[in-house]
mmCIF file of N, CA and C in Angstrom:
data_model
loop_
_atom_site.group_PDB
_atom_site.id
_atom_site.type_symbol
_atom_site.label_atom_id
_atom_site.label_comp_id
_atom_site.label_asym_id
_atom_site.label_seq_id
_atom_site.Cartn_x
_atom_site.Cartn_y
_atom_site.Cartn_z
ATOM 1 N N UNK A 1 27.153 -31.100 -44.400
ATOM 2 C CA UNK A 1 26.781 -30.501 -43.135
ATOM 3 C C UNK A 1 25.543 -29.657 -43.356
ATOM 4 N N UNK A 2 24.653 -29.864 -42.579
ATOM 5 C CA UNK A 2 22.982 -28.793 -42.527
ATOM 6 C C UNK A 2 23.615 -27.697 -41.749
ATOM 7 N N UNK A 3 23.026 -26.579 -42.419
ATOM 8 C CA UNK A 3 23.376 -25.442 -41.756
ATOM 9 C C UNK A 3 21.919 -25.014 -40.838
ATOM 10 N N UNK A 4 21.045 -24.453 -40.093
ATOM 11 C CA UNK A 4 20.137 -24.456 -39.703
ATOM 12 C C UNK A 4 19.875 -23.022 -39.218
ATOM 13 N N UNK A 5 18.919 -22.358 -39.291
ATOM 14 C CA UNK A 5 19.281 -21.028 -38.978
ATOM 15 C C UNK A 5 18.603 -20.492 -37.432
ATOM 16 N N UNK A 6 19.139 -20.028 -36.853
ATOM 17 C CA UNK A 6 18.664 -19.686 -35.486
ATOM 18 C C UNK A 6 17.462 -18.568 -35.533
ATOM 19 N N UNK A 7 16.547 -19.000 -34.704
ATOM 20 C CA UNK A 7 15.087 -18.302 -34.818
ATOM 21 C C UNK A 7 14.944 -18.098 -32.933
ATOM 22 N N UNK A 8 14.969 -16.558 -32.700
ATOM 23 C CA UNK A 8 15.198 -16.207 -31.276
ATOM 24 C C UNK A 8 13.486 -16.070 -30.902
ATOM 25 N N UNK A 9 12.646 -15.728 -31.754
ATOM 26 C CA UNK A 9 11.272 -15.580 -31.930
ATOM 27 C C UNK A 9 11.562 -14.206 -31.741
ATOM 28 N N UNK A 10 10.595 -13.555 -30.411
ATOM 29 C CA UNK A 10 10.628 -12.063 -30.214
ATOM 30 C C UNK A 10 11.845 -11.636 -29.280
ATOM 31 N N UNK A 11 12.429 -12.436 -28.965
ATOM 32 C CA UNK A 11 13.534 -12.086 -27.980
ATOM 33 C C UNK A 11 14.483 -11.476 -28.886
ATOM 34 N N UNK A 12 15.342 -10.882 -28.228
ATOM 35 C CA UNK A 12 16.441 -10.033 -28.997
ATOM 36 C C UNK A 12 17.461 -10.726 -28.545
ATOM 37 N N UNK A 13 18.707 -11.272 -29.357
ATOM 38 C CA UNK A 13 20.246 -11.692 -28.702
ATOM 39 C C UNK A 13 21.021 -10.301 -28.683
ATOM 40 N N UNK A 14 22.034 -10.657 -27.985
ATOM 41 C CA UNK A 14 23.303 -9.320 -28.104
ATOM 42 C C UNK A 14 23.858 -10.295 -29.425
ATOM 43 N N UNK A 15 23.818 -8.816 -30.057
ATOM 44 C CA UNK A 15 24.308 -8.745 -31.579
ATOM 45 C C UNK A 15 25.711 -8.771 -31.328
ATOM 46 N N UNK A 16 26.584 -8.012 -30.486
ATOM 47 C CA UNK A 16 27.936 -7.973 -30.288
ATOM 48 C C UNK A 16 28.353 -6.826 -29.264
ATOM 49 N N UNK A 17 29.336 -6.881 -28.893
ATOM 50 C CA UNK A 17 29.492 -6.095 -28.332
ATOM 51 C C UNK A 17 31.252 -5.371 -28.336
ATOM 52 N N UNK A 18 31.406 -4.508 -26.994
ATOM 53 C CA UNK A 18 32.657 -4.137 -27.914
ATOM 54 C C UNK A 18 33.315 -3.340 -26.622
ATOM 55 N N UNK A 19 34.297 -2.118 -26.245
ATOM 56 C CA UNK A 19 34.929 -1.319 -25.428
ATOM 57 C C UNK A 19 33.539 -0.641 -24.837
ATOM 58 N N UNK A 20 32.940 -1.083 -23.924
ATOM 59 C CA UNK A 20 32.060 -0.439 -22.820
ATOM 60 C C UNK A 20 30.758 -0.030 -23.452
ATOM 61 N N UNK A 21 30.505 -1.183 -24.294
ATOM 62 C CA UNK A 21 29.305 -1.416 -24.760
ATOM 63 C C UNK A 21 28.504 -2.608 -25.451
ATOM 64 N N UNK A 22 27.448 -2.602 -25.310
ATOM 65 C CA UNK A 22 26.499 -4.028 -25.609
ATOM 66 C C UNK A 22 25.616 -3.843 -26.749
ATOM 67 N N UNK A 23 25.586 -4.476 -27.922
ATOM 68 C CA UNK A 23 24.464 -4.183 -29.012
ATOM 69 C C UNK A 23 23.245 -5.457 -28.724
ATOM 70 N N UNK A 24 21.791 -4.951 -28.678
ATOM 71 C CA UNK A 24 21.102 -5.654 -28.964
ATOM 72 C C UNK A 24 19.986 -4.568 -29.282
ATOM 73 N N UNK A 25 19.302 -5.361 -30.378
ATOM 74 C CA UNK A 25 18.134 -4.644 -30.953
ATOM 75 C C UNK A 25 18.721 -3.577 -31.896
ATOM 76 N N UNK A 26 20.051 -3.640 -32.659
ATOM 77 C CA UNK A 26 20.436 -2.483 -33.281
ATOM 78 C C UNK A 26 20.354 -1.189 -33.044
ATOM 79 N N UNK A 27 20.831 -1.656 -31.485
ATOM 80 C CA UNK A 27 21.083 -0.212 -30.268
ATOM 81 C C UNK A 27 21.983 -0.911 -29.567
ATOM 82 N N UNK A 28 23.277 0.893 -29.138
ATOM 83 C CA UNK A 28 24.074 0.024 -28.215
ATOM 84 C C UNK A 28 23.842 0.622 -26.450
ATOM 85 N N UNK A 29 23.960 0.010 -25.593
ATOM 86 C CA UNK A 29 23.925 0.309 -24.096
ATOM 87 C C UNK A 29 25.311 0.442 -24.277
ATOM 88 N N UNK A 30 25.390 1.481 -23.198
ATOM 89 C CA UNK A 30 26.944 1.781 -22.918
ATOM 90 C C UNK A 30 26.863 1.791 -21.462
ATOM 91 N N UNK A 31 28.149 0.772 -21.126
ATOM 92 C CA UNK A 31 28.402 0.309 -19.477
ATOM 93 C C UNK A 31 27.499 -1.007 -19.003
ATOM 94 N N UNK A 32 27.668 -1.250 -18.217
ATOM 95 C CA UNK A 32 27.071 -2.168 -17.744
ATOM 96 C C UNK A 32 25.589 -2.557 -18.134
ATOM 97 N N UNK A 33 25.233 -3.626 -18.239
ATOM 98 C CA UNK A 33 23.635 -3.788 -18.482
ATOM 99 C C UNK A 33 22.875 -5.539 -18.688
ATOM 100 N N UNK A 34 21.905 -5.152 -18.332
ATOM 101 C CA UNK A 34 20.888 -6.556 -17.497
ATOM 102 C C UNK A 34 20.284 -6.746 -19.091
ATOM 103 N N UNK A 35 20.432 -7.892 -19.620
ATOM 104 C CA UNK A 35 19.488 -8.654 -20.560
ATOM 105 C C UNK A 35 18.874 -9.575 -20.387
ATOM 106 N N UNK A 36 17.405 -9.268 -20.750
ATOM 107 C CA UNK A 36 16.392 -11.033 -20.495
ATOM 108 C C UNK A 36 15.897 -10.687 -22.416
ATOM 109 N N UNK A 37 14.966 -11.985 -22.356
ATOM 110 C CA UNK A 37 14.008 -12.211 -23.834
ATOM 111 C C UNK A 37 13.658 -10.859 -23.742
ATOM 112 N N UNK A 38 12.309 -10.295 -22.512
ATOM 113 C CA UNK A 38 11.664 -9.211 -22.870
ATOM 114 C C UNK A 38 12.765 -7.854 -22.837
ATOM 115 N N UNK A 39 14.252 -7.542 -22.411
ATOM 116 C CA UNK A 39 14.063 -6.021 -22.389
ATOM 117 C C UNK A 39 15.699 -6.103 -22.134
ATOM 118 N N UNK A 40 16.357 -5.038 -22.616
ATOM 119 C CA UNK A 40 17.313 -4.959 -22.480
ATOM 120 C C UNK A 40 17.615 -3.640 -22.110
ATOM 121 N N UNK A 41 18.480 -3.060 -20.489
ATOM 122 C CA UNK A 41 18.773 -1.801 -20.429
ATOM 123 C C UNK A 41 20.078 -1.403 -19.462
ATOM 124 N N UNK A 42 20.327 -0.277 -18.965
ATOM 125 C CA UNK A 42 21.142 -0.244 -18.094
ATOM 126 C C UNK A 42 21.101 -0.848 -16.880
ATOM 127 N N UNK A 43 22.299 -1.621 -16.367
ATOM 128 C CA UNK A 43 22.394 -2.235 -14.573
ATOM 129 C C UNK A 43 23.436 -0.989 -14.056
ATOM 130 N N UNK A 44 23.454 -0.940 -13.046
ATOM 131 C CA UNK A 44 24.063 -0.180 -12.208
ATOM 132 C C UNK A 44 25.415 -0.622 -11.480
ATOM 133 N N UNK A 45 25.565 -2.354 -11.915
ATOM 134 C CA UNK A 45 26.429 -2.772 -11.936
ATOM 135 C C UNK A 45 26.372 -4.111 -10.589
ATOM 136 N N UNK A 46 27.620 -4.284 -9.986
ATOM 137 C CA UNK A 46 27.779 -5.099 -8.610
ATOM 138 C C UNK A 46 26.825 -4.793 -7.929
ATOM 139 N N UNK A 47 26.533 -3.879 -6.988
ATOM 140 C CA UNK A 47 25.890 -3.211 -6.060
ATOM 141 C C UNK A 47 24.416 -2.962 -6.209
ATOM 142 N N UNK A 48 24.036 -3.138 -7.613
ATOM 143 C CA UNK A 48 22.526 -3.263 -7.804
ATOM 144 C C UNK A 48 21.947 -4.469 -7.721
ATOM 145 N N UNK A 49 21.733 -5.086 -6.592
ATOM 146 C CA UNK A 49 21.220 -6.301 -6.442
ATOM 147 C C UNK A 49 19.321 -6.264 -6.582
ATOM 148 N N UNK A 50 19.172 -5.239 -6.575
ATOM 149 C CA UNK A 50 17.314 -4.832 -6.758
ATOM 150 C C UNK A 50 17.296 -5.188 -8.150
ATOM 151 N N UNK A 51 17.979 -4.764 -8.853
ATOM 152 C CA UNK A 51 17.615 -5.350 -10.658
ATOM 153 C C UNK A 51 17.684 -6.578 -10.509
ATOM 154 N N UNK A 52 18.534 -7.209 -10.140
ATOM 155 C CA UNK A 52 18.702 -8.657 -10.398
ATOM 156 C C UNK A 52 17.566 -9.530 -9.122
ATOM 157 N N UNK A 53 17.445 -8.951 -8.311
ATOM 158 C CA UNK A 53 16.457 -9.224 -7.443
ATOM 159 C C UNK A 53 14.823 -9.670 -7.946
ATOM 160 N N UNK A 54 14.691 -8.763 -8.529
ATOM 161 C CA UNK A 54 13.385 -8.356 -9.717
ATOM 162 C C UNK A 54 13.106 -9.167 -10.552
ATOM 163 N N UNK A 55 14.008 -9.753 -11.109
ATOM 164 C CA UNK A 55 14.220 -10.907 -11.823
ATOM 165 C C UNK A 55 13.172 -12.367 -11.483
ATOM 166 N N UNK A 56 13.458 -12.431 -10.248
ATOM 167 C CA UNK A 56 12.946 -13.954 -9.719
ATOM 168 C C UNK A 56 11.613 -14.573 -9.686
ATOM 169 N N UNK A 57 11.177 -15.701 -10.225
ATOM 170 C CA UNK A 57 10.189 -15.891 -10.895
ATOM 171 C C UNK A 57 10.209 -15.708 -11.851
ATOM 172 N N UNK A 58 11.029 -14.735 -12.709
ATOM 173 C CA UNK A 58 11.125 -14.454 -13.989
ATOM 174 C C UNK A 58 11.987 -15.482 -15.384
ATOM 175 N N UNK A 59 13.221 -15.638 -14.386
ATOM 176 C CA UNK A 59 14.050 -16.312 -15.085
ATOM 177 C C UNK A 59 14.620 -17.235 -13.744
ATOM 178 N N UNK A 60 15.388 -18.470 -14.652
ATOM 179 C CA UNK A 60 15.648 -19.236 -13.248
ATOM 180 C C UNK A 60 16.981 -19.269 -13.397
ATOM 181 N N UNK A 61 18.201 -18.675 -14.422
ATOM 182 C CA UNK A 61 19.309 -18.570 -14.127
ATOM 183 C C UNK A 61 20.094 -17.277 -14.702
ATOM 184 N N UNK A 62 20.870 -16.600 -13.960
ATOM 185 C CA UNK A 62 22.037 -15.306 -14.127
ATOM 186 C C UNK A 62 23.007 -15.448 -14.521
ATOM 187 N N UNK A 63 23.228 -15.234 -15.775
ATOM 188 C CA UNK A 63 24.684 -15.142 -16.043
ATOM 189 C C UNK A 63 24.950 -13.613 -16.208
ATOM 190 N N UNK A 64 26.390 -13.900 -15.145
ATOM 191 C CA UNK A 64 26.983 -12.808 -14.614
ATOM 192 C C UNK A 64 28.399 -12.470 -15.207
ATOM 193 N N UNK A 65 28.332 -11.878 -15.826
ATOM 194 C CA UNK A 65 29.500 -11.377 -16.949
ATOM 195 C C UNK A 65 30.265 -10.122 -16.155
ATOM 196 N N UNK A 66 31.452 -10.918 -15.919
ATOM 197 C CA UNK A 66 32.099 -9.859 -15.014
ATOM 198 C C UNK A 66 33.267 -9.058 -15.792
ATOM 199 N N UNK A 67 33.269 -8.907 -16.912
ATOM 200 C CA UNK A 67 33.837 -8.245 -18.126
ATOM 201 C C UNK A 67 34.499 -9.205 -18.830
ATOM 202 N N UNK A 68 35.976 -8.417 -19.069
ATOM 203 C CA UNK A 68 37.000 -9.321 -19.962
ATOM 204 C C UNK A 68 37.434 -10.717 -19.549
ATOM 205 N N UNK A 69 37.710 -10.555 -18.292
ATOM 206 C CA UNK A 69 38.146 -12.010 -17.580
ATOM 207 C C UNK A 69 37.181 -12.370 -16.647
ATOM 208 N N UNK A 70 37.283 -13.543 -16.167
ATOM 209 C CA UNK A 70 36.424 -13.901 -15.380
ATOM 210 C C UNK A 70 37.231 -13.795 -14.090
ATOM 211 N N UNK A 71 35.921 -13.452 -12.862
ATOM 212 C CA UNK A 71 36.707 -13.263 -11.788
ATOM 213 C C UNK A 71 35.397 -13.389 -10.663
ATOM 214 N N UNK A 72 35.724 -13.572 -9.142
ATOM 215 C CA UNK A 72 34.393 -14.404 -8.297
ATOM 216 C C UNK A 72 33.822 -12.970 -8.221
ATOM 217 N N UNK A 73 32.125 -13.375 -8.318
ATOM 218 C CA UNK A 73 31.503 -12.281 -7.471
ATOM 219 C C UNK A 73 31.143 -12.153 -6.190
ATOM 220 N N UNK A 74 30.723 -10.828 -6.143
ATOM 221 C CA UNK A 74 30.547 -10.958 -4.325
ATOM 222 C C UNK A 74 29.917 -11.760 -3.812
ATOM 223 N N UNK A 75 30.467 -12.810 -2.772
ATOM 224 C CA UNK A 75 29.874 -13.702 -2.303
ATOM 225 C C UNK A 75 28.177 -13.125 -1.225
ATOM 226 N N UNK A 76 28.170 -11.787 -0.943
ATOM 227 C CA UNK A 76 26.925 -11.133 -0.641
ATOM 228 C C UNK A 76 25.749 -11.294 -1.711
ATOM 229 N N UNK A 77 26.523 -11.186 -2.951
ATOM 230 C CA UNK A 77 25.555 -10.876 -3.894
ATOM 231 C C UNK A 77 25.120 -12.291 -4.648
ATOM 232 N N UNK A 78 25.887 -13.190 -4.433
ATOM 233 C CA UNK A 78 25.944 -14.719 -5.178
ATOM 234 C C UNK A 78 24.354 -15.339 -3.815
ATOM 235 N N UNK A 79 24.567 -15.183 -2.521
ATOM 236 C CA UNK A 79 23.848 -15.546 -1.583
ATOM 237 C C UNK A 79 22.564 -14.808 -1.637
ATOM 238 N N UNK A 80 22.302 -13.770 -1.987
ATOM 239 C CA UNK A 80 21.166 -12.949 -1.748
ATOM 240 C C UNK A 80 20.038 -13.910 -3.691
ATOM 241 N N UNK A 81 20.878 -13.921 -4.401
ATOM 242 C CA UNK A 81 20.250 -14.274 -5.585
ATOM 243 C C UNK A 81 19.637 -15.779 -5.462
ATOM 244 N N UNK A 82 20.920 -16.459 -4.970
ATOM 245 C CA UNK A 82 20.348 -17.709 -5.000
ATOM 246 C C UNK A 82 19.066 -17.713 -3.515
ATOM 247 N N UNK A 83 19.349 -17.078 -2.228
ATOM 248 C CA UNK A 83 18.477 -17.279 -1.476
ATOM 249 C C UNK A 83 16.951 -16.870 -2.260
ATOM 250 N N UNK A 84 16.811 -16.069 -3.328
ATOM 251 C CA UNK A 84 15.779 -15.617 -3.946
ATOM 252 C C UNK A 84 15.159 -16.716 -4.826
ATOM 253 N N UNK A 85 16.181 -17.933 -5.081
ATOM 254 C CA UNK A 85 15.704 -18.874 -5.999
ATOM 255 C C UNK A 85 16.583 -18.412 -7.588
ATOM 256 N N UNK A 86 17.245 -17.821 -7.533
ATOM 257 C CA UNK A 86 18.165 -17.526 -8.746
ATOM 258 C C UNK A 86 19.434 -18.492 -9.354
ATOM 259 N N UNK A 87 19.242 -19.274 -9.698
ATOM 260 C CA UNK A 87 20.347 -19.380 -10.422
ATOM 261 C C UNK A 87 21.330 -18.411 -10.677
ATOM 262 N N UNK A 88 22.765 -18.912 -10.510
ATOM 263 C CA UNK A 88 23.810 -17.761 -10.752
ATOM 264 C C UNK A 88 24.901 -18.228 -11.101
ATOM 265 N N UNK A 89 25.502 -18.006 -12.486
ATOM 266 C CA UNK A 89 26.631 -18.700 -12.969
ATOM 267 C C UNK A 89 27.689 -17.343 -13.339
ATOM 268 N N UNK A 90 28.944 -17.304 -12.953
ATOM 269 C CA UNK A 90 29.732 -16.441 -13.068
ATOM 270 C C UNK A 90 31.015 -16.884 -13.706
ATOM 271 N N UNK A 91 30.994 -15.843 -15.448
ATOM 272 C CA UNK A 91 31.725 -15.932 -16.115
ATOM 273 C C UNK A 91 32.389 -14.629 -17.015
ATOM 274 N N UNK A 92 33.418 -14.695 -17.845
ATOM 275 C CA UNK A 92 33.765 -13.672 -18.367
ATOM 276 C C UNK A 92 32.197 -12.943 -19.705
ATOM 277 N N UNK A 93 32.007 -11.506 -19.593
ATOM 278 C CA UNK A 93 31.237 -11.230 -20.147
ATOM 279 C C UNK A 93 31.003 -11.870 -21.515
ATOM 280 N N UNK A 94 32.054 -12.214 -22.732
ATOM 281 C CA UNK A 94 31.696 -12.811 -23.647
ATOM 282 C C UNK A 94 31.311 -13.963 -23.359
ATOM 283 N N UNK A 95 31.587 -14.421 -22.696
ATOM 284 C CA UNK A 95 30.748 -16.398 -22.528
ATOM 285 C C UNK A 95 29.694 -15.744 -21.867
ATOM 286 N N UNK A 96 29.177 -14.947 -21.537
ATOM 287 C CA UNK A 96 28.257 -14.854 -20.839
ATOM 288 C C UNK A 96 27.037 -14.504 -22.125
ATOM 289 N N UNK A 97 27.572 -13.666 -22.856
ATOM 290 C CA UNK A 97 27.410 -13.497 -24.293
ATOM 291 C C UNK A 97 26.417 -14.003 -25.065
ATOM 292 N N UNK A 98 27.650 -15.048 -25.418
ATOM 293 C CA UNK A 98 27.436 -16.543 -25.854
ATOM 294 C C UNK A 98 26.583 -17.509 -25.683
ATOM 295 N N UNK A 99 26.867 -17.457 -24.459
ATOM 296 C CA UNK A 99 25.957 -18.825 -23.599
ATOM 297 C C UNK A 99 24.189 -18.210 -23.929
ATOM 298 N N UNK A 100 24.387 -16.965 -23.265
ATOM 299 C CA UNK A 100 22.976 -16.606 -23.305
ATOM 300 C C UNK A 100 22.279 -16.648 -24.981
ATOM 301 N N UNK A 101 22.480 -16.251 -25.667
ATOM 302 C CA UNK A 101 22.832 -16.254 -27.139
ATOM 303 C C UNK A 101 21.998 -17.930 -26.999
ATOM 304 N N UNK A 102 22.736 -18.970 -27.075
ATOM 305 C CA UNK A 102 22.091 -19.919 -27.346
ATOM 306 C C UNK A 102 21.584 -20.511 -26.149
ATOM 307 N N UNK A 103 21.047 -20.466 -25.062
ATOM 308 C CA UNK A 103 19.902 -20.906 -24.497
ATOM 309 C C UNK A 103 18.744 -19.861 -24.803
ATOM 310 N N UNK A 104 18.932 -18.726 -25.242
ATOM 311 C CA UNK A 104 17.825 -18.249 -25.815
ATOM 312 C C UNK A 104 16.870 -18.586 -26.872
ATOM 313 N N UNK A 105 18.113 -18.699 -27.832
ATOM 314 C CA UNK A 105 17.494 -19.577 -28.855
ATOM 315 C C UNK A 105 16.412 -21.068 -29.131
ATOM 316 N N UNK A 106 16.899 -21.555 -27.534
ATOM 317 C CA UNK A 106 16.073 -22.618 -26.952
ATOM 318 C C UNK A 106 15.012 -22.356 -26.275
ATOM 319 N N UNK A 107 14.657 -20.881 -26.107
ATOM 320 C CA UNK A 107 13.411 -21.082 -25.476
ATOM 321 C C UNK A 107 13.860 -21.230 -23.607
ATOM 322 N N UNK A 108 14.844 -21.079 -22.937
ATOM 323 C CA UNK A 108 15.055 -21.052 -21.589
ATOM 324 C C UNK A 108 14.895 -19.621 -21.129
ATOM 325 N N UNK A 109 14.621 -19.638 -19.891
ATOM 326 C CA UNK A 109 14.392 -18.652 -19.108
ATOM 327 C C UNK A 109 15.209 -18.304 -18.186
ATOM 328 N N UNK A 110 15.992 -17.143 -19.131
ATOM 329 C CA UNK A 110 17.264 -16.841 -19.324
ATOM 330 C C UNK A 110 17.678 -15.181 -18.458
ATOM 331 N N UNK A 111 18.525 -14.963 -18.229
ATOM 332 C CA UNK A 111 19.216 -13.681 -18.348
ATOM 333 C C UNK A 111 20.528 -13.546 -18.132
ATOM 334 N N UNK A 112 21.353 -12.230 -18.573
ATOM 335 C CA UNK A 112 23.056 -11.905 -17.944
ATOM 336 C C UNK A 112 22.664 -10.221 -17.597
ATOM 337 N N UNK A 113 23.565 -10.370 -16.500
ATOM 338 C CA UNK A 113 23.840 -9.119 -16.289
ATOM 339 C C UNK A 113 25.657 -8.869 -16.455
ATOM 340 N N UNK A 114 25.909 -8.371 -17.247
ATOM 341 C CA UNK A 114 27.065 -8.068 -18.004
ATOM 342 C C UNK A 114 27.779 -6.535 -17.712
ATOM 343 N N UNK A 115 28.981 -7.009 -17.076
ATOM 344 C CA UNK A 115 29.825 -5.274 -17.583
ATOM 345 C C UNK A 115 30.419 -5.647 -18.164
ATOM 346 N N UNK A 116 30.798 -3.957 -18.612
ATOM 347 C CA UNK A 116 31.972 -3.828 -20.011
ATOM 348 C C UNK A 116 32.821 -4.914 -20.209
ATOM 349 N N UNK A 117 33.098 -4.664 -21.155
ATOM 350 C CA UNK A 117 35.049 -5.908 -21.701
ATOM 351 C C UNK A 117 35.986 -4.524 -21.586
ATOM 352 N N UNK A 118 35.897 -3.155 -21.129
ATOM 353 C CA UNK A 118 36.730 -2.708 -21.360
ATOM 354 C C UNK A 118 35.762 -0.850 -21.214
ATOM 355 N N UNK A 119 36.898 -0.379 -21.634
ATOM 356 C CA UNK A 119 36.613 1.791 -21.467
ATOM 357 C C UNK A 119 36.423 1.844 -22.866
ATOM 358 N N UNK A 120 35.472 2.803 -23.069
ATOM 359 C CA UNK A 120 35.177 3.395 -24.711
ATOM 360 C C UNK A 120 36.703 3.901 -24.444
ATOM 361 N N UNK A 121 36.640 3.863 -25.937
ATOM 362 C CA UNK A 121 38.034 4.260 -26.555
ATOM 363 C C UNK A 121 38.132 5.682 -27.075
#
């Protein structure tokens, strides 16, 4: 088996994450938060549809990490993204993780906006 090693270029992946927080760049965000290639920082959560708004033209799909489990998002907020031209896929925050993780690695034009898996402990 070839092992092959993943090359993100300048983009940063989430390194991991954990109880109400996200590592990327060997920094952690605590609570909710919006990742693309260029920048990773706090979202404000559901109700901030201007971050994710901001987005468009930027990236052509959202993954929406709705924490531990997966569960629907607001159908206000699913309509306002895609009317913007957004792609919007809604899943539990680690696949959201994940997924992003390797279409990054490919070079797609990418983002998640992710809450917690959970309360700092």
């Amino acid at each position: 088996m070839r092992l092959t090693e993943i090359s993100y270029g300048e983009a940063q992946p989430v390194e991991g994450y954990g109880p109400g927080f996200f590592r990327i760049g060997g920094r952690a965000l605590q609570g909710a938060a919006i990742i693309t290639p260029w920048h990773a920082g706090p979202w404000g959560g559901l109700e901030d549809t201007a971050a994710l708004l901001a987005l468009a033209g930027e990236v052509d799909v959202i993954f929406l990490g709705m924490g531990a489990d997966i569960a629907h998002a607001p159908a206000t907020l699913r309509a306002e993204l895609e009317a913007a031209g957004l792609g919007v896929e809604v899943m539990s925050s680690p696949a959201a993780c994940r997924t992003y993780n390797v279409l990054l690695s490919e070079g797609r034009r990418i983002a998640i906006a992710v809450l917690p898996v959970g309360g700092a402990e």
